[in-house]
Amino acid sequence: MSIEATSDERASILLVDDMEDNLIALEAVLGSLNEPLVRARSGEEAMKALLRRRFAVVLLDIRMPGMDGFETAANIKRLDQTKDVPIIFLTGTDSDAGYAFRGYATGAADYLTKPFDPWVLRAKVAVFLDLHRKNVQLERMLVREQTHFAGVSDRLAALEKQLAPDGTPDLGTIRTQVRELQILVDEIRREGRAP
């Protein structure tokens, strides 16, 4: 796969923090990944954004007024539409020692303390972006396979109808249907070998 993802494979990165300076720092660190960065300044804004579009990963601050990071994460994991979106918690070094445990218990994929190493954060986010791209490819392959198998099923049903004991089979039609079926099976095999 090429470095630049196709537009269908691109997914945004959701940055959730109530502090402008933190959002600017995250954008500076992650901008080189060339993926859309979407800001949310609260848990409520984050939930609205998640319901509007697909995200590859959420970077979520824990300490926020109103809905904090833990509550936001619990809401993300509760909804079918968003439950599989990975969450990386970000919090200050002065945080309670139990925050990491609570973060993982809430469904976080990772947990980093601020100030974080920009290279480490970028590498972690890049892994989730790559996983997202692979998931999109798998979804496309599944749809394509389902379409192919439906075609095979339809052609087999037509053959079965031609071979019904109460009818007179038309050998020319049966040969044509078998050839079409063979072409479809060969196409499925070729696509199965494609990278």
PDB file of C-alpha atoms in Angstrom:
ATOM      1  CA  MET A   1       0.000   0.000   0.000  1.00  0.00           C
ATOM      2  CA  SER A   2       1.254   3.466  -0.758  1.00  0.00           C
ATOM      3  CA  ILE A   3       2.169   5.972   1.925  1.00  0.00           C
ATOM      4  CA  GLU A   4      -0.684   8.267   0.896  1.00  0.00           C
ATOM      5  CA  ALA A   5      -3.991   6.625   1.712  1.00  0.00           C
ATOM      6  CA  THR A   6      -6.900   6.911  -0.639  1.00  0.00           C
ATOM      7  CA  SER A   7      -9.650   9.245   0.488  1.00  0.00           C
ATOM      8  CA  ASP A   8     -11.856   6.298   1.534  1.00  0.00           C
ATOM      9  CA  GLU A   9      -9.112   4.959   3.796  1.00  0.00           C
ATOM     10  CA  ARG A  10      -8.418   8.281   5.512  1.00  0.00           C
ATOM     11  CA  ALA A  11      -9.933   8.862   8.890  1.00  0.00           C
ATOM     12  CA  SER A  12      -9.635  11.791  11.137  1.00  0.00           C
ATOM     13  CA  ILE A  13      -7.821  11.981  14.443  1.00  0.00           C
ATOM     14  CA  LEU A  14      -9.979  13.460  17.204  1.00  0.00           C
ATOM     15  CA  LEU A  15      -8.103  15.710  19.643  1.00  0.00           C
ATOM     16  CA  VAL A  16     -10.073  16.303  22.839  1.00  0.00           C
ATOM     17  CA  ASP A  17      -8.715  18.844  25.331  1.00  0.00           C
ATOM     18  CA  ASP A  18     -10.157  21.943  26.985  1.00  0.00           C
ATOM     19  CA  MET A  19      -6.816  23.782  26.818  1.00  0.00           C
ATOM     20  CA  GLU A  20      -5.954  25.627  23.589  1.00  0.00           C
ATOM     21  CA  ASP A  21      -2.191  25.258  24.144  1.00  0.00           C
ATOM     22  CA  ASN A  22      -2.542  21.468  24.387  1.00  0.00           C
ATOM     23  CA  LEU A  23      -4.560  21.315  21.167  1.00  0.00           C
ATOM     24  CA  ILE A  24      -1.950  23.418  19.363  1.00  0.00           C
ATOM     25  CA  ALA A  25       0.835  21.138  20.651  1.00  0.00           C
ATOM     26  CA  LEU A  26      -1.030  18.016  19.489  1.00  0.00           C
ATOM     27  CA  GLU A  27      -1.603  19.534  16.051  1.00  0.00           C
ATOM     28  CA  ALA A  28       2.103  20.400  15.785  1.00  0.00           C
ATOM     29  CA  VAL A  29       3.141  16.844  16.706  1.00  0.00           C
ATOM     30  CA  LEU A  30       0.585  15.043  14.525  1.00  0.00           C
ATOM     31  CA  GLY A  31       0.428  17.383  11.531  1.00  0.00           C
ATOM     32  CA  SER A  32       3.186  15.479   9.717  1.00  0.00           C
ATOM     33  CA  LEU A  33       0.971  12.372   9.564  1.00  0.00           C
ATOM     34  CA  ASN A  34      -1.090  14.134   6.863  1.00  0.00           C
ATOM     35  CA  GLU A  35      -4.418  13.031   8.285  1.00  0.00           C
ATOM     36  CA  PRO A  36      -7.299  15.341   9.209  1.00  0.00           C
ATOM     37  CA  LEU A  37      -7.095  16.598  12.792  1.00  0.00           C
ATOM     38  CA  VAL A  38     -10.412  17.489  14.416  1.00  0.00           C
ATOM     39  CA  ARG A  39     -10.612  19.464  17.668  1.00  0.00           C
ATOM     40  CA  ALA A  40     -13.086  19.076  20.488  1.00  0.00           C
ATOM     41  CA  ARG A  41     -12.860  21.259  23.599  1.00  0.00           C
ATOM     42  CA  SER A  42     -15.099  19.082  25.774  1.00  0.00           C
ATOM     43  CA  GLY A  43     -16.449  15.574  26.137  1.00  0.00           C
ATOM     44  CA  GLU A  44     -19.789  16.755  24.779  1.00  0.00           C
ATOM     45  CA  GLU A  45     -18.146  18.185  21.633  1.00  0.00           C
ATOM     46  CA  ALA A  46     -16.175  14.965  21.230  1.00  0.00           C
ATOM     47  CA  MET A  47     -19.339  12.851  21.300  1.00  0.00           C
ATOM     48  CA  LYS A  48     -20.996  15.071  18.685  1.00  0.00           C
ATOM     49  CA  ALA A  49     -17.932  14.801  16.430  1.00  0.00           C
ATOM     50  CA  LEU A  50     -17.806  11.013  16.819  1.00  0.00           C
ATOM     51  CA  LEU A  51     -21.426  10.701  15.769  1.00  0.00           C
ATOM     52  CA  ARG A  52     -20.851  12.841  12.655  1.00  0.00           C
ATOM     53  CA  ARG A  53     -17.785  11.145  11.180  1.00  0.00           C
ATOM     54  CA  ARG A  54     -15.434   8.207  11.402  1.00  0.00           C
ATOM     55  CA  PHE A  55     -12.204   8.483  13.402  1.00  0.00           C
ATOM     56  CA  ALA A  56      -9.105   6.292  13.410  1.00  0.00           C
ATOM     57  CA  VAL A  57      -8.157   7.272  16.974  1.00  0.00           C
ATOM     58  CA  VAL A  58      -9.185   9.644  19.777  1.00  0.00           C
ATOM     59  CA  LEU A  59      -6.607  11.491  21.896  1.00  0.00           C
ATOM     60  CA  LEU A  60      -8.496  12.293  25.055  1.00  0.00           C
ATOM     61  CA  ASP A  61      -7.531  14.518  27.969  1.00  0.00           C
ATOM     62  CA  ILE A  62      -8.746  13.205  31.315  1.00  0.00           C
ATOM     63  CA  ARG A  63      -9.210  16.443  33.233  1.00  0.00           C
ATOM     64  CA  MET A  64     -11.885  18.551  31.598  1.00  0.00           C
ATOM     65  CA  PRO A  65     -14.777  20.536  33.030  1.00  0.00           C
ATOM     66  CA  GLY A  66     -18.206  18.968  32.591  1.00  0.00           C
ATOM     67  CA  MET A  67     -17.844  15.495  31.125  1.00  0.00           C
ATOM     68  CA  ASP A  68     -14.301  14.389  31.994  1.00  0.00           C
ATOM     69  CA  GLY A  69     -12.209  12.016  29.918  1.00  0.00           C
ATOM     70  CA  PHE A  70     -13.303   8.882  31.778  1.00  0.00           C
ATOM     71  CA  GLU A  71     -16.989   9.666  31.293  1.00  0.00           C
ATOM     72  CA  THR A  72     -16.381  10.557  27.644  1.00  0.00           C
ATOM     73  CA  ALA A  73     -14.531   7.281  27.084  1.00  0.00           C
ATOM     74  CA  ALA A  74     -17.336   5.319  28.753  1.00  0.00           C
ATOM     75  CA  ASN A  75     -19.853   6.998  26.424  1.00  0.00           C
ATOM     76  CA  ILE A  76     -17.676   6.256  23.387  1.00  0.00           C
ATOM     77  CA  LYS A  77     -17.414   2.577  24.317  1.00  0.00           C
ATOM     78  CA  ARG A  78     -21.146   2.348  25.056  1.00  0.00           C
ATOM     79  CA  LEU A  79     -22.298   3.226  21.501  1.00  0.00           C
ATOM     80  CA  ASP A  80     -22.208   0.636  18.707  1.00  0.00           C
ATOM     81  CA  GLN A  81     -21.138   3.302  16.208  1.00  0.00           C
ATOM     82  CA  THR A  82     -18.071   4.341  18.234  1.00  0.00           C
ATOM     83  CA  LYS A  83     -17.196   1.420  20.515  1.00  0.00           C
ATOM     84  CA  ASP A  84     -14.291   0.220  18.349  1.00  0.00           C
ATOM     85  CA  VAL A  85     -12.550   3.602  18.066  1.00  0.00           C
ATOM     86  CA  PRO A  86      -9.243   3.358  19.968  1.00  0.00           C
ATOM     87  CA  ILE A  87      -8.667   5.917  22.713  1.00  0.00           C
ATOM     88  CA  ILE A  88      -5.312   7.225  23.914  1.00  0.00           C
ATOM     89  CA  PHE A  89      -5.661   9.028  27.245  1.00  0.00           C
ATOM     90  CA  LEU A  90      -3.434  12.054  27.841  1.00  0.00           C
ATOM     91  CA  THR A  91      -3.012  13.512  31.309  1.00  0.00           C
ATOM     92  CA  GLY A  92      -0.627  15.634  33.361  1.00  0.00           C
ATOM     93  CA  THR A  93       2.203  14.116  35.415  1.00  0.00           C
ATOM     94  CA  ASP A  94       0.537  15.279  38.626  1.00  0.00           C
ATOM     95  CA  SER A  95      -2.376  12.898  38.040  1.00  0.00           C
ATOM     96  CA  ASP A  96      -3.643  10.420  40.567  1.00  0.00           C
ATOM     97  CA  ALA A  97      -1.794   7.080  40.398  1.00  0.00           C
ATOM     98  CA  GLY A  98      -5.099   5.290  39.792  1.00  0.00           C
ATOM     99  CA  TYR A  99      -5.787   7.246  36.590  1.00  0.00           C
ATOM    100  CA  ALA A 100      -3.915   4.794  34.388  1.00  0.00           C
ATOM    101  CA  PHE A 101      -5.863   1.850  35.825  1.00  0.00           C
ATOM    102  CA  ARG A 102      -9.160   3.719  35.423  1.00  0.00           C
ATOM    103  CA  GLY A 103      -8.217   4.677  31.863  1.00  0.00           C
ATOM    104  CA  TYR A 104      -7.541   1.104  30.806  1.00  0.00           C
ATOM    105  CA  ALA A 105     -10.618  -0.124  32.675  1.00  0.00           C
ATOM    106  CA  THR A 106     -12.710   2.398  30.745  1.00  0.00           C
ATOM    107  CA  GLY A 107     -11.494   0.946  27.460  1.00  0.00           C
ATOM    108  CA  ALA A 108      -8.424   3.000  26.577  1.00  0.00           C
ATOM    109  CA  ALA A 109      -5.941   1.475  24.167  1.00  0.00           C
ATOM    110  CA  ASP A 110      -3.090   3.508  25.662  1.00  0.00           C
ATOM    111  CA  TYR A 111      -2.247   6.088  28.302  1.00  0.00           C
ATOM    112  CA  LEU A 112       0.390   8.840  28.141  1.00  0.00           C
ATOM    113  CA  THR A 113       1.376  11.512  30.634  1.00  0.00           C
ATOM    114  CA  LYS A 114       2.144  15.097  29.679  1.00  0.00           C
ATOM    115  CA  PRO A 115       4.613  16.256  28.716  1.00  0.00           C
ATOM    116  CA  PHE A 116       4.772  13.340  26.287  1.00  0.00           C
ATOM    117  CA  ASP A 117       7.539  12.452  23.871  1.00  0.00           C
ATOM    118  CA  PRO A 118       6.352  13.702  20.450  1.00  0.00           C
ATOM    119  CA  TRP A 119       8.030  10.807  18.636  1.00  0.00           C
ATOM    120  CA  VAL A 120       6.322   8.235  20.848  1.00  0.00           C
ATOM    121  CA  LEU A 121       2.902   9.847  20.441  1.00  0.00           C
ATOM    122  CA  ARG A 122       3.302  10.121  16.667  1.00  0.00           C
ATOM    123  CA  ALA A 123       4.404   6.474  16.440  1.00  0.00           C
ATOM    124  CA  LYS A 124       1.455   5.271  18.532  1.00  0.00           C
ATOM    125  CA  VAL A 125      -1.052   7.260  16.477  1.00  0.00           C
ATOM    126  CA  ALA A 126       0.558   6.019  13.240  1.00  0.00           C
ATOM    127  CA  VAL A 127      -0.075   2.427  14.354  1.00  0.00           C
ATOM    128  CA  PHE A 128      -3.772   3.164  14.860  1.00  0.00           C
ATOM    129  CA  LEU A 129      -3.956   4.913  11.489  1.00  0.00           C
ATOM    130  CA  ASP A 130      -2.439   1.862   9.835  1.00  0.00           C
ATOM    131  CA  LEU A 131      -4.901  -0.423  11.630  1.00  0.00           C
ATOM    132  CA  HIS A 132      -7.753   1.782  10.466  1.00  0.00           C
ATOM    133  CA  ARG A 133      -6.594   1.563   6.840  1.00  0.00           C
ATOM    134  CA  LYS A 134      -6.363  -2.214   7.085  1.00  0.00           C
ATOM    135  CA  ASN A 135      -9.862  -2.406   8.570  1.00  0.00           C
ATOM    136  CA  VAL A 136     -11.251  -0.307   5.716  1.00  0.00           C
ATOM    137  CA  GLN A 137      -9.543  -2.619   3.201  1.00  0.00           C
ATOM    138  CA  LEU A 138     -10.993  -5.680   4.947  1.00  0.00           C
ATOM    139  CA  GLU A 139     -14.473  -4.153   4.923  1.00  0.00           C
ATOM    140  CA  ARG A 140     -14.175  -3.524   1.169  1.00  0.00           C
ATOM    141  CA  MET A 141     -12.939  -7.070   0.565  1.00  0.00           C
ATOM    142  CA  LEU A 142     -15.833  -8.488   2.554  1.00  0.00           C
ATOM    143  CA  VAL A 143     -18.383  -6.518   0.525  1.00  0.00           C
ATOM    144  CA  ARG A 144     -16.712  -7.615  -2.720  1.00  0.00           C
ATOM    145  CA  GLU A 145     -16.704 -11.272  -1.631  1.00  0.00           C
ATOM    146  CA  GLN A 146     -20.341 -11.133  -0.574  1.00  0.00           C
ATOM    147  CA  THR A 147     -21.208  -9.719  -3.998  1.00  0.00           C
ATOM    148  CA  HIS A 148     -19.225 -12.456  -5.760  1.00  0.00           C
ATOM    149  CA  PHE A 149     -20.794 -15.224  -3.701  1.00  0.00           C
ATOM    150  CA  ALA A 150     -24.261 -13.845  -4.387  1.00  0.00           C
ATOM    151  CA  GLY A 151     -23.414 -13.993  -8.104  1.00  0.00           C
ATOM    152  CA  VAL A 152     -22.221 -17.596  -7.798  1.00  0.00           C
ATOM    153  CA  SER A 153     -25.366 -18.497  -5.881  1.00  0.00           C
ATOM    154  CA  ASP A 154     -27.599 -16.897  -8.546  1.00  0.00           C
ATOM    155  CA  ARG A 155     -25.808 -18.730 -11.358  1.00  0.00           C
ATOM    156  CA  LEU A 156     -26.015 -22.048  -9.514  1.00  0.00           C
ATOM    157  CA  ALA A 157     -29.757 -21.520  -8.967  1.00  0.00           C
ATOM    158  CA  ALA A 158     -30.195 -20.873 -12.692  1.00  0.00           C
ATOM    159  CA  LEU A 159     -28.278 -24.074 -13.479  1.00  0.00           C
ATOM    160  CA  GLU A 160     -30.346 -26.047 -11.008  1.00  0.00           C
ATOM    161  CA  LYS A 161     -33.520 -24.741 -12.651  1.00  0.00           C
ATOM    162  CA  GLN A 162     -32.231 -25.850 -16.070  1.00  0.00           C
ATOM    163  CA  LEU A 163     -31.498 -29.315 -14.711  1.00  0.00           C
ATOM    164  CA  ALA A 164     -34.876 -29.730 -12.959  1.00  0.00           C
ATOM    165  CA  PRO A 165     -36.351 -33.198 -13.578  1.00  0.00           C
ATOM    166  CA  ASP A 166     -39.630 -31.816 -14.950  1.00  0.00           C
ATOM    167  CA  GLY A 167     -38.010 -29.761 -17.724  1.00  0.00           C
ATOM    168  CA  THR A 168     -36.027 -30.395 -20.846  1.00  0.00           C
ATOM    169  CA  PRO A 169     -32.483 -29.098 -20.350  1.00  0.00           C
ATOM    170  CA  ASP A 170     -31.103 -26.817 -23.042  1.00  0.00           C
ATOM    171  CA  LEU A 171     -27.478 -27.926 -23.310  1.00  0.00           C
ATOM    172  CA  GLY A 172     -26.400 -24.701 -25.015  1.00  0.00           C
ATOM    173  CA  THR A 173     -27.822 -22.580 -22.189  1.00  0.00           C
ATOM    174  CA  ILE A 174     -26.291 -24.888 -19.585  1.00  0.00           C
ATOM    175  CA  ARG A 175     -22.841 -24.652 -21.243  1.00  0.00           C
ATOM    176  CA  THR A 176     -23.113 -20.844 -21.293  1.00  0.00           C
ATOM    177  CA  GLN A 177     -24.100 -20.758 -17.627  1.00  0.00           C
ATOM    178  CA  VAL A 178     -21.237 -23.080 -16.665  1.00  0.00           C
ATOM    179  CA  ARG A 179     -18.765 -20.879 -18.595  1.00  0.00           C
ATOM    180  CA  GLU A 180     -20.095 -17.728 -16.856  1.00  0.00           C
ATOM    181  CA  LEU A 181     -19.790 -19.487 -13.521  1.00  0.00           C
ATOM    182  CA  GLN A 182     -16.211 -20.531 -14.307  1.00  0.00           C
ATOM    183  CA  ILE A 183     -15.316 -16.949 -15.293  1.00  0.00           C
ATOM    184  CA  LEU A 184     -16.748 -15.656 -12.008  1.00  0.00           C
ATOM    185  CA  VAL A 185     -14.869 -18.294  -9.974  1.00  0.00           C
ATOM    186  CA  ASP A 186     -11.621 -17.450 -11.805  1.00  0.00           C
ATOM    187  CA  GLU A 187     -12.185 -13.744 -11.051  1.00  0.00           C
ATOM    188  CA  ILE A 188     -12.702 -14.531  -7.362  1.00  0.00           C
ATOM    189  CA  ARG A 189      -9.465 -16.562  -7.325  1.00  0.00           C
ATOM    190  CA  ARG A 190      -7.480 -13.753  -8.994  1.00  0.00           C
ATOM    191  CA  GLU A 191      -8.791 -11.158  -6.534  1.00  0.00           C
ATOM    192  CA  GLY A 192      -7.991 -13.489  -3.641  1.00  0.00           C
ATOM    193  CA  ARG A 193      -4.340 -13.509  -4.684  1.00  0.00           C
ATOM    194  CA  ALA A 194      -4.104  -9.744  -5.207  1.00  0.00           C
ATOM    195  CA  PRO A 195      -2.246  -7.839  -2.464  1.00  0.00           C
TER     196      PRO A 195
END
